[in-house]
Amino acid sequence: MSPQHAAEVSPDQQPLPEHHRVGGAIIDEAGREIPITEGMVREACQALETSRRQEAQVTG
């Protein structure tokens, strides 16, 4: 499968709801397990992309 096809979503695949657990958890300061959700992953990816763009502008 080409990278282009990997990025495509077939009609029978629906995006996960933002609150959907994707596996794994983080442990907060109080020792509580916080399940990692789709929304958390998306937010982290967006923050990383923003950081990379800013870094590229500074060095660029």
Short mmCIF file of C-alpha atoms in Angstrom, two decimals, residues 22-59:
data_model
loop_
_atom_site.label_atom_id
_atom_site.label_comp_id
_atom_site.label_asym_id
_atom_site.label_seq_id
_atom_site.Cartn_x
_atom_site.Cartn_y
_atom_site.Cartn_z
CA VAL A 22 -6.96 4.27 22.12
CA GLY A 23 -5.02 2.09 24.52
CA GLY A 24 -2.62 3.01 27.25
CA ALA A 25 -2.77 5.55 30.01
CA ILE A 26 -0.73 8.24 31.70
CA ILE A 27 -0.23 8.49 35.44
CA ASP A 28 -0.93 11.90 36.97
CA GLU A 29 0.83 13.46 39.97
CA ALA A 30 -1.63 11.81 42.37
CA GLY A 31 -0.94 8.36 40.91
CA ARG A 32 -4.25 8.11 39.07
CA GLU A 33 -4.41 6.38 35.70
CA ILE A 34 -5.76 8.67 32.97
CA PRO A 35 -6.79 6.77 29.81
CA ILE A 36 -5.32 8.19 26.60
CA THR A 37 -8.09 9.26 24.21
CA GLU A 38 -8.24 9.99 20.49
CA GLY A 39 -8.64 13.68 21.29
CA MET A 40 -5.48 13.68 23.41
CA VAL A 41 -3.49 12.09 20.59
CA ARG A 42 -4.82 14.58 18.04
CA GLU A 43 -4.04 17.52 20.33
CA ALA A 44 -0.48 16.28 20.89
CA CYS A 45 0.07 15.84 17.15
CA GLN A 46 -1.24 19.35 16.43
CA ALA A 47 1.04 20.83 19.11
CA LEU A 48 4.03 19.00 17.64
CA GLU A 49 3.22 20.22 14.12
CA THR A 50 2.86 23.81 15.36
CA SER A 51 6.19 23.55 17.19
CA ARG A 52 7.94 22.19 14.09
CA ARG A 53 6.54 24.98 11.91
CA GLN A 54 7.72 27.63 14.39
CA GLU A 55 11.16 26.05 14.58
CA ALA A 56 11.42 25.93 10.79
CA GLN A 57 10.57 29.65 10.57
CA VAL A 58 13.28 30.52 13.11
CA THR A 59 15.98 28.40 11.46
#
